[in-house]
Amino acid sequence: MDKNSIISKFKPDNDNLLNILHELQNTNPNNYLSTDDLKLVAKYLNTTYSSVYGVVKYYSMFSLKPRGKYVIRVCKSPLCHMIDGNGLIEHIKQNIGIGLGETTNDHVFSVEASECIGHCDEAPVIMINDKVYKGLDSEKIKEIFQGIKSNQ
Amino acid sequence: MIKEKRIALRNIGNYNPGSIDEYLKLGGYKNVERALKINPDEIIETIIKSNLRGRGGAGFPTGLKLKFTTQAFGDQKYVICNADEGEPGTFKDRIIMEMDPHLLIEGMIISAYSIGASKAFIYIRGEYTESIDSMKFALNQASEKGFVGDNIFNSGFSLDIEIKLGAGSYLCGEELALLESLEGKRGYPRIKPPFPAEKGLLGMPTLINNVETFAHIPYIIEKGADHYKSLGTEKSSGTKIFTISGDVKRPGYYETEMGVTLRQLIYEFAGGIKDNKKFYAAILGGAAGTFVDESVLDTSMGYETLKDKGAVLGSGAIMVMSEGRSVFDMTHSILKFFMHESCGKCVPCRIGTVQLLQIMDEAKNNNKDKKEILNKLLNESEYMAATSLCPLGQSPILPIKSIKQFFENQF
Ligand SMILES: Cc1cc2nc3c(=O)[nH]c(=O)nc-3n(C[C@H](O)[C@H](O)[C@H](O)COP(=O)(O)O)c2cc1C
Ligand code: SF4
Ligand code: FES
């Protein structure tokens, strides 16, 4: 779907801003918002580029830089941290070669830190795009990435 | 053996949340039908009498909030469901939205009717993709059946409900920051007063309640205020969902009458401590919560009873630590959380959250006297509590003070 038709699904009210930004970002193969996206949205909502930019910068789920097709969010909140330490980040690195805040050169994976994602009873937890993976250890992490890679 | 008493979780597992027909077979939307025949003021009186208090953390009397919003002047009134659930250790709202979305919708319809609001929003954190899908689906089904929309049950009352997404900010769960976010702005807190009941969304009177709070309303309409008030304790009526995580055998969510003890929750519901270890500490209420030691195990879980002990009930999160775990490490992680989530609008919190972490790091690297470190943390967090603009900057003092009280020698 082209960007204009994504945006025009929403009423041009400012209270739709975050919903619109999510939709644009989710339909972008690199999971990010481009300068052109922000300009388009600003025009549609009859506001300024700078105010849309300011909003995007505030919220940690939005990225202004191209990310991988798969955005991996590792929970670093107290409970997951207590159960896991830095284990998951190490295991992920072993599988795809990147650490927190990095994107693979082929733009397949990005790894980010996240705060509690509400599955603390099955810690430690990560999210890959919109799916949650729970009760993880090195074996399970390996399986997850083998699965993704074989689907590529 | 203590049993669960389920009100907010009462339909969990009893129907397929994707099927409104199954929900209707359980008596779904009957309480909406019932409520729409009652005078709105009478509903508010019932909620006041039930002694229901907000389940989002602060425990403010729900009925009073309804009353204030009704009395406030404005052409348009709004209802907002706070589904931003970001307090570490908390996952009760997610369970309700994923597994019983219609109960939440019912609670919102009844509340909106009681205050005369024709427009409602559910603000769900962006990471909760399953909750978002589940609520969207349920709302569509409810609209198709005519439970949401124009002239519900031929009562003349109409309500539109819309879903709005957060985008990764814990602070946006704070009601005034949430309003800003919902208006499509950066989630900076507003100065209060005015409270949302007076001037909320777009300057109009707005009722903001937590998911779990709304989930109690249909039950109160059905069973009456006296019955509800008879549950729990005198000051903390009804039931509460506790989400238990960490070093227990059966982590998960459990709903029971207020007044249950921490020991019962940990040892009976959650099966006790894992790996035959001993209980060491629990964090109650999340990051903006308090550490407690075993001296609190037999305290009745209620707003005031915990407060008397120097602890908080908060969101109902219980993070359990067994012997061998480190209070120092957990504190480090909690303070890191606050540093990430500080919005930076006011200086005491923007700088203070960084300094708290620096004090911790310094201690880690230099093997400094931990008592001195603790006093420094206490000092700094007291400044922050006194001068920060919003409750986030006033929160780090909670865990820090509780460490001073319970773990001064084991920090
Ligand atoms: C930093 C911060 C985060 C909060 N996050 C939430 C949240 O995720 N969900 C929630 O219901 N209340 C949250 N609250 C409390 C809300 O400000 C507000 O008290 C609550 O939504 C009122 O609903 P209730 O009366 O039903 O509890 C938060 C408060 C603060 C200070
Ligand atoms: S106390 Fe912290 S979170 Fe609240 S306004 Fe100030 S900087 Fe922002
Ligand atoms: S602390 Fe990681 S999911 Fe809650």
XYZ file of C-alpha atoms and ligand atoms in Angstrom:
606
model
C 0.000 0.000 0.000
C 1.363 3.442 -0.769
C 1.928 5.873 2.033
C -0.860 8.253 1.193
C -3.468 5.546 1.326
C -2.089 4.310 4.670
C -2.328 7.788 6.140
C -5.730 8.609 4.728
C -7.260 5.613 6.515
C -7.146 7.868 9.576
C -9.083 11.043 10.181
C -6.792 14.073 9.923
C -6.920 14.742 13.687
C -3.840 15.263 15.779
C -4.941 12.561 18.206
C -4.340 10.038 15.422
C -0.675 10.968 15.156
C 0.789 8.033 17.074
C -1.503 5.516 15.379
C -0.483 6.855 11.959
C 3.219 6.759 12.819
C 2.917 3.154 14.024
C 1.194 2.117 10.826
C 3.784 3.812 8.625
C 6.661 2.326 10.557
C 5.155 -1.172 10.610
C 4.618 -1.212 6.861
C 8.161 -0.042 6.170
C 10.439 -3.035 5.435
C 13.159 -1.347 7.464
C 10.936 -0.551 10.442
C 11.577 3.165 10.510
C 10.144 6.565 9.714
C 11.829 8.619 6.994
C 12.010 12.397 6.715
C 9.530 12.174 3.865
C 7.145 10.175 6.062
C 7.219 12.896 8.710
C 6.634 15.615 6.121
C 3.721 13.695 4.674
C 2.154 13.247 8.089
C 2.729 16.885 9.033
C 0.985 18.014 5.880
C -1.903 15.641 6.404
C -2.468 16.790 10.000
C -1.892 20.395 9.050
C 0.962 20.755 11.510
C 4.691 21.402 11.215
C 7.462 18.982 10.390
C 9.282 19.986 13.555
C 6.387 19.130 15.822
C 6.011 15.687 14.251
C 9.768 15.212 14.525
C 9.620 16.183 18.200
C 6.968 13.567 18.859
C 8.838 10.828 17.002
C 12.010 11.566 18.966
C 10.171 11.298 22.269
C 8.832 7.764 21.860
C 11.285 4.899 22.055
C 9.350 2.632 19.697
C 9.911 4.965 16.759
C 13.141 5.062 14.801
C 14.394 7.673 12.383
C 17.130 5.343 11.191
C 16.568 2.292 9.002
C 16.509 -0.836 11.116
C 16.501 -4.517 10.353
C 13.499 -6.360 9.006
C 13.381 -7.971 12.438
C 13.595 -5.632 15.407
C 14.580 -7.564 18.506
C 13.670 -5.957 21.823
C 15.404 -7.433 24.836
C 13.723 -6.768 28.175
C 16.203 -5.174 30.548
C 13.769 -4.380 33.351
C 14.492 -5.552 36.900
C 12.828 -8.942 36.853
C 14.260 -10.171 33.536
C 17.557 -8.668 34.550
C 17.548 -10.575 37.838
C 16.743 -13.899 36.172
C 19.040 -13.458 33.203
C 21.773 -10.876 33.774
C 23.243 -10.211 30.326
C 22.730 -13.776 29.143
C 20.234 -13.161 26.368
C 22.254 -10.357 24.859
C 25.297 -12.642 24.734
C 23.319 -15.487 23.161
C 21.801 -13.190 20.576
C 25.240 -11.914 19.712
C 26.476 -15.454 19.211
C 23.671 -16.084 16.744
C 23.537 -12.915 14.697
C 26.751 -11.145 15.594
C 25.371 -7.863 16.900
C 24.796 -6.312 20.298
C 22.457 -3.720 21.775
C 21.766 -0.736 19.554
C 23.182 -2.378 16.440
C 21.801 -3.432 13.069
C 23.277 -6.150 10.876
C 24.872 -4.953 7.627
C 22.301 -6.794 5.547
C 19.533 -4.986 7.462
C 17.888 -8.191 8.580
C 18.234 -7.734 12.349
C 18.369 -4.890 14.861
C 18.779 -5.365 18.604
C 17.398 -2.907 21.143
C 16.883 -2.763 24.876
C 13.329 -2.536 26.134
C 11.705 -2.021 29.491
C 9.262 -4.545 30.979
C 6.982 -6.055 28.327
C 4.532 -7.552 30.784
C 5.506 -11.228 30.673
C 7.609 -11.208 33.820
C 6.170 -14.533 35.000
C 7.976 -16.163 32.094
C 11.238 -14.201 32.244
C 13.555 -13.689 30.511
C 11.664 -12.292 27.576
C 12.324 -10.733 24.182
C 10.072 -9.397 21.438
C 10.806 -9.835 17.754
C 8.643 -7.346 15.850
C 5.229 -7.919 17.407
C 5.764 -11.389 18.801
C 6.856 -12.175 22.361
C 9.277 -15.028 23.125
C 9.320 -16.219 26.721
C 11.266 -18.368 29.146
C 14.371 -18.134 26.990
C 17.763 -19.758 27.268
C 20.641 -20.241 24.834
C 18.995 -23.266 23.195
C 15.714 -21.500 22.585
C 17.420 -18.412 21.222
C 19.312 -20.615 18.779
C 16.089 -22.249 17.604
C 14.374 -18.909 17.116
C 17.110 -17.591 14.866
C 17.440 -20.855 12.974
C 13.716 -20.620 12.304
C 13.927 -17.051 11.063
C 16.984 -17.702 8.931
C 15.439 -20.741 7.252
C 12.389 -18.618 6.398
C 14.483 -15.897 4.843
C -5.934 -23.561 51.732
C -6.878 -20.153 50.499
C -8.923 -19.838 47.308
C -8.951 -17.300 44.532
C -11.904 -14.946 44.331
C -12.243 -13.746 40.788
C -14.083 -10.592 39.778
C -11.903 -8.865 37.186
C -10.719 -12.290 36.041
C -14.027 -14.043 36.402
C -14.518 -14.980 32.750
C -10.909 -15.849 32.007
C -10.792 -19.215 30.327
C -14.591 -19.511 30.217
C -15.036 -18.252 26.681
C -13.131 -17.751 23.500
C -12.309 -14.036 23.551
C -12.705 -13.997 19.776
C -16.379 -14.929 20.034
C -18.914 -12.468 21.318
C -21.618 -15.108 21.003
C -19.867 -17.256 23.562
C -19.597 -14.206 25.785
C -23.320 -13.539 25.429
C -24.057 -17.098 26.479
C -22.226 -16.362 29.742
C -24.599 -13.466 30.338
C -22.374 -10.932 28.589
C -23.616 -7.335 28.245
C -26.496 -8.094 30.644
C -24.960 -5.703 33.148
C -24.832 -2.953 30.550
C -28.502 -3.552 29.782
C -29.240 -3.493 33.507
C -27.214 -0.335 34.119
C -28.766 1.625 31.274
C -32.125 1.315 33.032
C -30.772 2.831 36.236
C -30.487 6.551 36.848
C -26.829 7.615 36.275
C -26.608 9.268 39.698
C -27.735 6.066 41.302
C -24.922 4.170 39.577
C -22.403 6.661 40.901
C -23.860 6.329 44.420
C -23.550 2.551 44.115
C -19.894 2.764 43.108
C -19.197 5.214 45.944
C -20.885 2.877 48.415
C -18.989 -0.140 47.094
C -15.736 1.533 48.196
C -14.021 0.524 44.933
C -10.608 2.161 44.678
C -8.469 2.636 41.578
C -6.438 -0.434 40.684
C -3.855 1.459 38.620
C -1.662 2.118 41.636
C -2.834 5.193 43.481
C -6.001 3.717 45.011
C -8.168 6.805 44.596
C -11.886 6.162 45.307
C -13.450 5.425 41.914
C -16.942 6.600 42.821
C -15.681 10.030 43.833
C -13.866 10.376 40.546
C -17.110 9.573 38.724
C -18.886 12.182 40.794
C -16.295 14.921 40.183
C -16.340 14.271 36.452
C -20.126 14.432 36.394
C -20.178 17.692 38.302
C -17.529 19.348 36.141
C -18.745 21.653 33.417
C -18.037 20.884 29.764
C -19.816 20.375 26.442
C -18.163 17.043 25.888
C -17.049 14.496 28.465
C -14.580 11.712 27.859
C -13.775 8.339 29.338
C -10.262 6.987 28.996
C -9.096 3.524 29.878
C -5.479 3.547 30.962
C -3.989 0.406 29.404
C -0.424 1.627 29.296
C 0.662 -0.991 31.831
C 4.389 -0.398 32.038
C 5.166 -0.854 35.718
C 7.793 -3.618 35.870
C 6.356 -6.804 37.298
C 2.788 -5.956 36.297
C 0.801 -7.833 33.647
C -2.780 -7.968 34.897
C -4.300 -5.527 32.392
C -2.793 -7.505 29.533
C -4.505 -10.677 30.760
C -7.891 -8.941 30.893
C -7.506 -7.400 27.438
C -6.262 -10.578 25.811
C -8.636 -12.991 27.494
C -11.747 -11.026 28.459
C -11.898 -7.889 26.301
C -15.677 -7.630 26.511
C -15.691 -7.240 30.287
C -13.529 -4.142 29.927
C -15.856 -2.759 27.257
C -18.838 -3.343 29.559
C -17.136 -1.507 32.416
C -16.353 1.418 30.140
C -19.899 1.666 28.766
C -21.422 1.709 32.242
C -18.935 4.320 33.471
C -19.455 6.518 30.404
C -23.212 6.334 30.855
C -22.940 7.304 34.522
C -20.990 10.487 33.777
C -22.692 11.327 30.477
C -19.731 10.779 28.156
C -20.359 9.928 24.517
C -16.750 9.308 23.555
C -14.209 6.928 25.051
C -10.656 5.856 24.342
C -8.546 2.882 25.304
C -4.896 3.932 25.447
C -2.866 0.750 25.027
C 0.906 0.635 25.140
C 2.352 -0.006 21.683
C 4.247 -3.130 22.744
C 1.014 -4.896 23.723
C 0.265 -6.050 20.191
C -1.910 -8.979 21.282
C -3.979 -6.778 23.565
C -4.412 -4.261 20.753
C -5.609 -6.930 18.323
C -7.889 -8.496 20.890
C -9.496 -5.183 21.878
C -9.929 -4.113 18.240
C -11.621 -7.366 17.372
C -13.893 -7.268 20.410
C -14.853 -3.631 19.776
C -15.833 -4.450 16.210
C -17.978 -7.324 17.363
C -19.577 -5.212 20.071
C -20.356 -2.487 17.511
C -21.897 -4.992 15.133
C -24.212 -6.163 17.892
C -25.098 -2.591 18.770
C -23.529 -2.606 22.272
C -21.198 0.184 21.226
C -22.432 3.013 19.013
C -25.778 4.754 18.775
C -28.716 4.220 21.074
C -27.377 1.261 23.013
C -30.177 -1.117 24.124
C -32.671 1.516 22.957
C -31.764 3.603 25.963
C -31.017 6.745 24.003
C -27.431 6.549 25.254
C -24.695 6.472 22.601
C -21.008 5.792 22.986
C -18.115 5.608 20.581
C -14.958 3.807 21.729
C -11.607 4.200 19.971
C -8.244 2.560 20.508
C -5.141 4.731 20.751
C -1.598 3.441 20.907
C 1.299 4.418 23.092
C 4.793 4.099 21.705
C 7.225 3.042 24.410
C 7.030 5.515 27.257
C 6.386 4.391 30.825
C 5.622 7.955 31.814
C 2.631 8.044 29.465
C 0.842 5.808 31.983
C 0.745 8.817 34.284
C -2.676 10.261 33.619
C -1.670 13.784 32.608
C 1.180 12.636 30.391
C -1.275 10.165 28.903
C -3.599 13.014 27.965
C -0.781 14.809 26.187
C 0.187 11.632 24.368
C -3.402 10.963 23.357
C -3.587 14.450 21.913
C -0.649 13.505 19.699
C 2.092 15.304 21.596
C 5.236 14.424 23.475
C 4.242 12.742 26.729
C 5.214 15.565 29.049
C 3.192 15.702 32.279
C 0.916 18.645 32.909
C 0.912 20.534 36.143
C -1.981 19.609 38.406
C -4.436 20.904 39.390
C -6.524 21.019 37.299
C -7.204 17.300 37.515
C -8.520 15.388 34.498
C -11.993 15.252 36.053
C -12.124 19.018 35.622
C -9.941 19.667 32.579
C -8.745 16.566 30.829
C -8.631 15.609 27.179
C -8.816 18.729 24.994
C -9.678 20.672 28.138
C -12.864 18.710 28.793
C -13.902 16.751 31.919
C -12.335 13.321 31.599
C -12.586 10.114 33.583
C -9.367 8.087 33.525
C -9.358 4.648 35.046
C -7.201 1.586 34.931
C -8.281 -1.552 33.024
C -8.728 -3.573 36.216
C -10.817 -0.808 37.802
C -13.265 -0.839 34.877
C -13.414 -4.635 35.082
C -14.959 -4.375 38.579
C -17.844 -2.102 37.565
C -20.151 -4.697 35.902
C -19.840 -6.966 38.939
C -20.814 -4.170 41.317
C -23.848 -3.340 39.169
C -24.831 -7.001 39.213
C -24.267 -7.840 42.869
C -24.739 -4.479 44.537
C -22.523 -2.240 46.619
C -23.075 -4.004 49.934
C -21.954 -7.343 48.604
C -18.851 -5.836 47.012
C -17.979 -3.931 50.155
C -18.288 -7.108 52.199
C -15.324 -8.521 50.282
C -11.775 -7.674 51.257
C -11.038 -5.475 54.249
C -12.756 -2.430 55.601
C -10.512 0.114 53.911
C -9.525 -1.977 50.930
C -12.723 -3.514 49.651
C -13.114 -6.130 46.972
C -10.502 -8.155 45.194
C -7.141 -7.441 43.635
C -5.112 -9.152 40.952
C -1.575 -9.873 42.092
C 1.051 -10.650 39.484
C 3.787 -12.742 41.029
C 7.131 -13.211 39.317
C 10.674 -14.168 40.171
C 11.916 -17.029 42.335
C 8.623 -18.805 42.982
C 7.443 -22.216 41.799
C 4.288 -20.991 40.070
C 4.668 -17.407 38.904
C 1.541 -15.904 37.357
C -1.582 -13.889 38.053
C -3.878 -14.501 41.006
C -6.978 -12.600 42.017
C -8.141 -12.747 45.577
C -9.809 -10.689 48.283
C -7.782 -7.840 49.671
C -6.437 -8.687 53.098
C -4.691 -11.816 51.888
C -1.166 -11.996 53.271
C 2.026 -11.881 51.267
C 2.861 -15.291 52.712
C -0.365 -16.778 51.357
C 0.261 -15.270 47.960
C 3.816 -16.533 47.746
C 3.513 -19.891 49.478
C -0.028 -20.979 48.639
C -0.851 -19.417 45.292
C 2.625 -19.283 43.828
C 3.729 -22.575 45.377
C 6.552 -21.198 47.510
C 10.160 -20.440 46.720
C 11.845 -22.309 43.883
C 14.701 -24.782 44.280
C 14.049 -25.295 47.992
C 15.537 -21.939 48.782
C 14.534 -19.473 51.451
C 12.584 -16.259 50.915
C 14.839 -13.239 50.920
C 12.941 -10.189 49.658
C 9.990 -9.082 47.591
C 9.423 -5.910 45.659
C 5.833 -4.783 45.950
C 4.237 -2.469 43.405
C 6.914 -2.465 40.728
C 9.851 -0.137 40.190
C 7.881 2.672 41.798
C 7.420 0.259 44.676
C 9.068 -0.967 47.829
C 11.371 -3.758 48.928
C 10.152 -5.753 51.907
C 11.706 -8.505 53.976
C 10.146 -11.467 55.760
C 8.763 -9.282 58.546
C 6.048 -8.192 56.105
C 5.050 -11.717 55.053
C 2.090 -11.793 57.422
C 0.817 -8.299 56.782
C -2.624 -7.992 55.271
C -2.358 -6.786 51.678
C -4.326 -3.550 51.589
C -3.593 0.088 50.820
C -3.339 1.297 54.427
C -2.003 -1.830 56.100
C 0.990 -1.916 53.778
C 1.522 1.797 54.095
C 1.744 1.398 57.882
C 4.592 -1.053 57.301
C 6.433 1.304 54.993
C 5.372 -0.561 51.859
C 2.934 -0.010 48.992
C 0.334 -2.125 47.224
C 0.726 -0.198 43.965
C -0.207 -2.108 40.844
C -0.244 -5.453 42.642
C 3.139 -6.522 41.288
C 5.112 -8.876 43.518
C 8.657 -9.667 42.449
C 10.129 -12.349 44.639
C 13.825 -12.784 45.389
C 15.232 -15.883 47.062
C 18.374 -16.085 49.171
C 21.472 -15.381 47.150
C 19.886 -12.539 45.174
C 21.224 -9.035 45.607
C 19.164 -6.054 46.707
C 21.978 -3.861 45.459
C 21.771 -5.285 41.914
C 17.997 -4.956 41.841
C 18.232 -1.359 43.000
C 20.728 -0.663 40.260
C 18.336 -2.074 37.705
C 15.403 -0.085 39.118
C 17.358 3.165 39.067
C 18.430 2.492 35.512
C 14.781 2.087 34.649
C 13.962 5.516 36.076
C 16.858 7.083 34.219
C 15.578 5.652 30.920
C 12.040 6.743 31.555
C 12.621 10.250 32.904
C 11.190 12.565 30.271
C 13.733 15.293 30.981
C 11.248 18.098 31.285
C 12.335 19.157 34.760
C 15.869 19.441 36.062
C 15.666 17.603 39.420
C 14.534 14.386 37.790
C 16.533 14.669 34.575
C 19.777 15.140 36.515
C 18.725 13.295 39.650
C 17.992 9.987 37.946
C 21.463 10.084 36.354
C 23.119 10.974 39.635
C 21.408 8.161 41.503
C 22.884 5.713 39.038
C 26.293 7.362 39.269
C 26.251 6.955 43.036
C 25.517 3.253 42.557
C 28.227 2.791 39.931
C 30.743 4.573 42.086
C 29.931 2.208 44.925
C 30.302 -0.806 42.684
C 33.693 0.258 41.408
C 35.249 1.509 44.621
C 33.859 -0.875 47.179
C 32.745 2.112 49.182
C 30.965 1.859 52.478
C 27.476 0.806 51.491
C 25.845 2.673 54.359
C 27.315 5.893 53.159
C 26.106 5.132 49.649
C 22.623 4.430 50.893
C 22.519 7.736 52.734
C 23.642 9.525 49.606
C 20.915 7.853 47.575
C 18.386 8.762 50.214
C 19.485 12.353 50.272
C 19.392 12.722 46.512
C 16.016 11.014 46.130
C 14.576 13.230 48.865
C 15.596 16.314 46.915
C 14.028 14.802 43.840
C 10.798 13.978 45.636
C 10.543 17.522 46.943
C 11.271 19.321 43.693
C 10.270 17.147 40.738
C 7.349 18.131 38.598
C 5.567 14.801 38.350
C 5.244 11.530 40.258
C 8.008 9.824 38.286
C 10.680 12.002 39.844
C 9.010 11.445 43.182
C 9.233 7.673 42.837
C 12.883 6.624 43.325
C 12.594 7.502 46.994
C 10.118 4.658 47.463
C 12.486 1.723 46.842
C 15.443 3.566 48.386
C 13.641 4.356 51.624
C 12.444 0.783 51.889
C 16.008 -0.502 51.588
C 17.057 1.788 54.400
C 14.231 0.330 56.469
C 14.574 -3.365 55.664
C 17.990 -4.039 54.154
C 20.343 -1.413 55.480
C 22.868 -4.041 56.525
C 22.593 -6.140 53.391
C 22.833 -3.475 50.757
C 4.953 7.154 36.100
C 3.555 6.659 36.248
C 3.104 5.612 35.452
C 1.801 5.148 35.563
N 1.414 4.109 34.775
C 0.135 3.668 34.866
C -0.324 2.615 34.024
O 0.432 2.072 33.213
N -1.608 2.209 34.144
C -2.472 2.791 35.034
O -3.631 2.412 35.082
N -2.068 3.780 35.835
C -0.803 4.243 35.766
N -0.410 5.276 36.576
C -1.417 5.895 37.468
C -2.262 6.909 36.722
O -1.633 8.171 36.806
C -3.672 7.057 37.309
O -3.567 7.223 38.678
C -4.568 5.865 37.032
O -4.656 5.600 35.665
C -5.960 6.146 37.562
O -6.778 5.016 37.391
P -7.376 4.238 38.649
O -7.971 5.257 39.562
O -8.390 3.327 38.056
O -6.245 3.511 39.273
C 0.908 5.742 36.496
C 1.372 6.778 37.297
C 2.670 7.232 37.184
C 3.113 8.344 38.055
S 9.704 14.409 37.238
Fe 10.897 13.392 35.590
S 9.379 12.407 34.336
Fe 8.284 13.951 35.600
S 8.295 15.818 34.376
Fe 10.130 15.918 35.594
S 11.699 14.995 34.235
Fe 9.731 14.398 33.399
S 10.673 -7.478 33.579
Fe 10.962 -8.384 31.629
S 8.913 -8.768 30.992
Fe 8.636 -7.726 32.888
